[in-house]
Tab-separated table of C-alpha atoms in Angstrom:
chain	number	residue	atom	x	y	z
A	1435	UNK	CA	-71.347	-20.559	41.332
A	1436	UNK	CA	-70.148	-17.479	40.031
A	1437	UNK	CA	-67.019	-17.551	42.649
A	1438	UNK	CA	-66.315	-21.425	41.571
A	1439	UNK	CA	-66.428	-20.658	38.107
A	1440	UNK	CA	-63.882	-17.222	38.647
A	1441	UNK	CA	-61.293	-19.431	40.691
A	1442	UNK	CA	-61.253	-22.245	37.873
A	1443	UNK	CA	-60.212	-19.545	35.798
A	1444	UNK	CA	-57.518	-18.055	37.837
A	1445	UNK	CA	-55.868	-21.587	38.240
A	1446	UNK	CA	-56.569	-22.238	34.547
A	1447	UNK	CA	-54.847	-19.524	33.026
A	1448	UNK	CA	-51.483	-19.844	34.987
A	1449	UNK	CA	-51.355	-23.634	33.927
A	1450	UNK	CA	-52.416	-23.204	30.058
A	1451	UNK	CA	-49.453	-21.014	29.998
A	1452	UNK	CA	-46.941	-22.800	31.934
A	1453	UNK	CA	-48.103	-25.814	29.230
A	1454	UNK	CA	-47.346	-23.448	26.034
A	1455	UNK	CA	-43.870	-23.954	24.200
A	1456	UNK	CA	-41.082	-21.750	24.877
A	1457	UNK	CA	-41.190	-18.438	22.594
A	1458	UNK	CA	-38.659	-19.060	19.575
A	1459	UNK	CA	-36.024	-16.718	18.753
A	1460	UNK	CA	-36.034	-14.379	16.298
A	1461	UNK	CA	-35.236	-15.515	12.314
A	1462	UNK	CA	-33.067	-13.521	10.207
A	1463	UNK	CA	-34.602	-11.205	7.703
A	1464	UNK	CA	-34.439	-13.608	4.411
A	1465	UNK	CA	-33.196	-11.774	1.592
A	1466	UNK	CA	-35.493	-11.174	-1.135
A	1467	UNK	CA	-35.581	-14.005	-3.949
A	1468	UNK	CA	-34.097	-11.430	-6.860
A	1469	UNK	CA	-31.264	-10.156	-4.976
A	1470	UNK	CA	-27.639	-11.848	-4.376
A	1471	UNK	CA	-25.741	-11.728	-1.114
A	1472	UNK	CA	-22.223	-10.795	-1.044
A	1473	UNK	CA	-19.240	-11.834	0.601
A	1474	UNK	CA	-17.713	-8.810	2.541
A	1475	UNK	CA	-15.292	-6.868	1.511
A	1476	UNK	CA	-12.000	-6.289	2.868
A	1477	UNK	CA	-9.851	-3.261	1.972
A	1478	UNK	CA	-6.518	-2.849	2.965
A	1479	UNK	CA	-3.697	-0.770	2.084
A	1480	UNK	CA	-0.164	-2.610	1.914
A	1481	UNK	CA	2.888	-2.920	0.545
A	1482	UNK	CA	2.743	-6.109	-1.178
A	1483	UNK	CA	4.583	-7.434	-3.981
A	1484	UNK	CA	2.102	-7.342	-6.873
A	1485	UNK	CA	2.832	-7.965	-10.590
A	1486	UNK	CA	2.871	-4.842	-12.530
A	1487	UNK	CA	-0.018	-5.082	-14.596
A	1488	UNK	CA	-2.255	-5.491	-11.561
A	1489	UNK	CA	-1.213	-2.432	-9.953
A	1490	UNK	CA	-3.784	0.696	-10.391
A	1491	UNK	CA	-0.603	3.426	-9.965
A	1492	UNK	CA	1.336	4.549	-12.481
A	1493	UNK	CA	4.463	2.604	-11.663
A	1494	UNK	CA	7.691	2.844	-13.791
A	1495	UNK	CA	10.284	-0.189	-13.421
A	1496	UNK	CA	13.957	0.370	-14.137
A	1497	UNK	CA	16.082	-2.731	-14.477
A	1498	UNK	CA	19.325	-2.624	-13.464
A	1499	UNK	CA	20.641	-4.717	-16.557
A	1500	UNK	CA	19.174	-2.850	-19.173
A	1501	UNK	CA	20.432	0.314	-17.359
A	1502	UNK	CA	24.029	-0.928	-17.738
A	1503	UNK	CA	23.212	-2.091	-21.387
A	1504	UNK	CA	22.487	1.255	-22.501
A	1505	UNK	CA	25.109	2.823	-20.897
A	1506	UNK	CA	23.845	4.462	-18.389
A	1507	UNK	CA	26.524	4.859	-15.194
A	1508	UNK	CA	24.148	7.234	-12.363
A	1509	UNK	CA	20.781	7.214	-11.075
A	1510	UNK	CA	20.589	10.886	-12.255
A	1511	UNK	CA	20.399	9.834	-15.935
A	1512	UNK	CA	18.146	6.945	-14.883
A	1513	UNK	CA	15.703	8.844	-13.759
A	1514	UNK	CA	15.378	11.390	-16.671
A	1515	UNK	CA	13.878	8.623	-18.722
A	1516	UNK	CA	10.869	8.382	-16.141
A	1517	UNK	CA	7.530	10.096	-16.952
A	1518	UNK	CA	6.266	13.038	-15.275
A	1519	UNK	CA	9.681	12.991	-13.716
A	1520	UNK	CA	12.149	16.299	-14.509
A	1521	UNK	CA	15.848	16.314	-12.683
A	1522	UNK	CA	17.790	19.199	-12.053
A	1523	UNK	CA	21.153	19.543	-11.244
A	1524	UNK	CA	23.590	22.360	-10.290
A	1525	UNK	CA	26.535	22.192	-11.665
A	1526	UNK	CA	28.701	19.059	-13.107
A	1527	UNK	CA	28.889	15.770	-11.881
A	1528	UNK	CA	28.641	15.849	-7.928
A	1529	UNK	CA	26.497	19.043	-7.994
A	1530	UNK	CA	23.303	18.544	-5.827
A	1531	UNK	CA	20.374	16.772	-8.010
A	1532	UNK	CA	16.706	17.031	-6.946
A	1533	UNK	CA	13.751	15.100	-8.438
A	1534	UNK	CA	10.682	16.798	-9.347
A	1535	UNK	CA	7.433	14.470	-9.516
A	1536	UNK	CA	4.492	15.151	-11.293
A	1537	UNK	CA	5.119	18.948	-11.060
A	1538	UNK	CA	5.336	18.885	-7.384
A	1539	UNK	CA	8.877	19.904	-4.752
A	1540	UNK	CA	11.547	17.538	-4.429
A	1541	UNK	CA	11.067	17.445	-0.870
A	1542	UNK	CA	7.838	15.370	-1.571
A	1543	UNK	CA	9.436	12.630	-3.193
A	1544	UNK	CA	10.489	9.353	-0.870
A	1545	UNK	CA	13.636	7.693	-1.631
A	1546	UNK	CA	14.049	4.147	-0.195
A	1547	UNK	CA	16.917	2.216	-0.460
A	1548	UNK	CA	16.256	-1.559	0.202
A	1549	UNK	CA	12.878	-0.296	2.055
A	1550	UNK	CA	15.285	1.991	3.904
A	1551	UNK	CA	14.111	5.638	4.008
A	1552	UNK	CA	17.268	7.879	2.427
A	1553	UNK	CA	15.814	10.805	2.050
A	1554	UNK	CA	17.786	14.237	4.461
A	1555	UNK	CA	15.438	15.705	7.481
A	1556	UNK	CA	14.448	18.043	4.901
A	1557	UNK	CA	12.335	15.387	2.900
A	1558	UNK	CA	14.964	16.277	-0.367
A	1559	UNK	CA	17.278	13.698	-1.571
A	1560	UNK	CA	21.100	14.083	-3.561
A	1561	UNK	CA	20.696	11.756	-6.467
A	1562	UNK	CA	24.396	13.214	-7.758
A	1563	UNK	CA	26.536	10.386	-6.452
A	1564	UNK	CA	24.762	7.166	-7.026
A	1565	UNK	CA	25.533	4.618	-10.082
A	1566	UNK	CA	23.829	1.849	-11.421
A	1567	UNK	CA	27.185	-0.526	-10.613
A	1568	UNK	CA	25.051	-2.065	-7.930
A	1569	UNK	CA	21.345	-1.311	-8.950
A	1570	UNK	CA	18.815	-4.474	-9.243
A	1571	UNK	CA	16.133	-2.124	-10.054
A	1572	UNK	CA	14.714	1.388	-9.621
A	1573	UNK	CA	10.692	1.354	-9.023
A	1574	UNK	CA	8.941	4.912	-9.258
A	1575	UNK	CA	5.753	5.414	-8.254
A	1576	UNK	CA	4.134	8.608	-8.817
A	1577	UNK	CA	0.659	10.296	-7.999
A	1578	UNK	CA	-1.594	9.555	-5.119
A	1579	UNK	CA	-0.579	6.072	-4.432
A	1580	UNK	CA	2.636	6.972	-3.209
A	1581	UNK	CA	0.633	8.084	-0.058
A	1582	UNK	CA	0.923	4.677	1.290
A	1583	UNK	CA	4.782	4.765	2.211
A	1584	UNK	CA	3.818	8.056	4.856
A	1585	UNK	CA	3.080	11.590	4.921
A	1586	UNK	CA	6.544	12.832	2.640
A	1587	UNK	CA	5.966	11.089	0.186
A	1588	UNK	CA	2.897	13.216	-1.575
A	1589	UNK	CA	4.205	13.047	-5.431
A	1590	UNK	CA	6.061	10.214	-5.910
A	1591	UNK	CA	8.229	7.297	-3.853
A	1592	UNK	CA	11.721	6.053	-5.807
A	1593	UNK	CA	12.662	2.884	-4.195
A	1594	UNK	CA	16.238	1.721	-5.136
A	1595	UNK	CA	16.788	-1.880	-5.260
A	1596	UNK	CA	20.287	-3.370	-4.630
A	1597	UNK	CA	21.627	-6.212	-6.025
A	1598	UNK	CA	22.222	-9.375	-3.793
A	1599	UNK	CA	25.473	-10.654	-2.874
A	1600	UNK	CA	26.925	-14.046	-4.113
A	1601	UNK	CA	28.180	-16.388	-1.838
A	1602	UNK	CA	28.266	-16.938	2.207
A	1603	UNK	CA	28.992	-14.006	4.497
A	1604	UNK	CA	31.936	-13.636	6.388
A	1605	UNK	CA	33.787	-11.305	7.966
A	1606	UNK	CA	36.963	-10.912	10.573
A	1607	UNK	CA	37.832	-9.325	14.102
């Protein structure tokens, strides 16, 4: 009786399991009811047009019209109206001119003109011979955001903004 009883078991077991439900997968963790779930974040660094007053760097825009409307004929003079900004130049007009941002070398400032970098292998940049004839607009940036145009550009980034043409382009052979 005993060994009837022992081999309904062993061909019991095997079929009450094979008759039991799959195992469900795990559930998330729910959240508890008093705190919110966020979106993720994303944080990127780029080079995007963004209006002024949403930009957390302190930015100074020059416009080319109001340049000419005051008078003002070079870059050089320009640029002494910028904060935190000093310009030195040796000699008279044509003499080399360095920009000093924020109390740091002129090699440390990057000058772009049209997003083209300007500045000599050195890192400095001659601001003697430039006028504001064909300026759109001068943008300065100074401080720690200027890290996002590259490794020379530690105090400060000038970018130099030329004015469109008019009309179709041509050209000849």
């Amino acid at each position: 009786m005993r060994l009837a009883s022992g081999v309904r078991v062993l061909f019991a077991v095997p079929s009450m399991l094979a008759a039991q439900q799959p195992p469900q997968p795990p559930q998330p963790p729910q959240p508890p009811k008093d705190s919110a779930v966020l979106a993720p974040v994303v944080v990127t660094a780029t080079r995007l047009p963004q209006p002024a007053a949403d930009v957390p760097a302190a930015v100074t825009v020059l416009r080319g019209a109001d340049l000419r409307a005051k008078g003002i004929g070079t870059v050089l003079e320009a640029l002494r109206d910028v904060p935190g900004a000093a310009v030195v130049q040796t000699g008279s007009f044509g003499g080399q001119t360095s920009l000093f941002l924020r109390g740091g070398q002129s090699n440390y400032v990057k000058v772009l003109v049209d997003g083209v970098p300007v500045n000599q292998p050195g890192g400095s940049f001659d601001f003697a011979n430039l006028t504001t004839d064909n300026i759109d607009r001068i943008e300065v940036v100074r401080g720690p955001a200027s890290v996002l145009y590259g490794s020379d550009a530690v105090t400060g980034v000038v970018q130099i903004f030329t004015r469109p043409g008019t009309g179709a382009p041509r050209g000849r052979a």
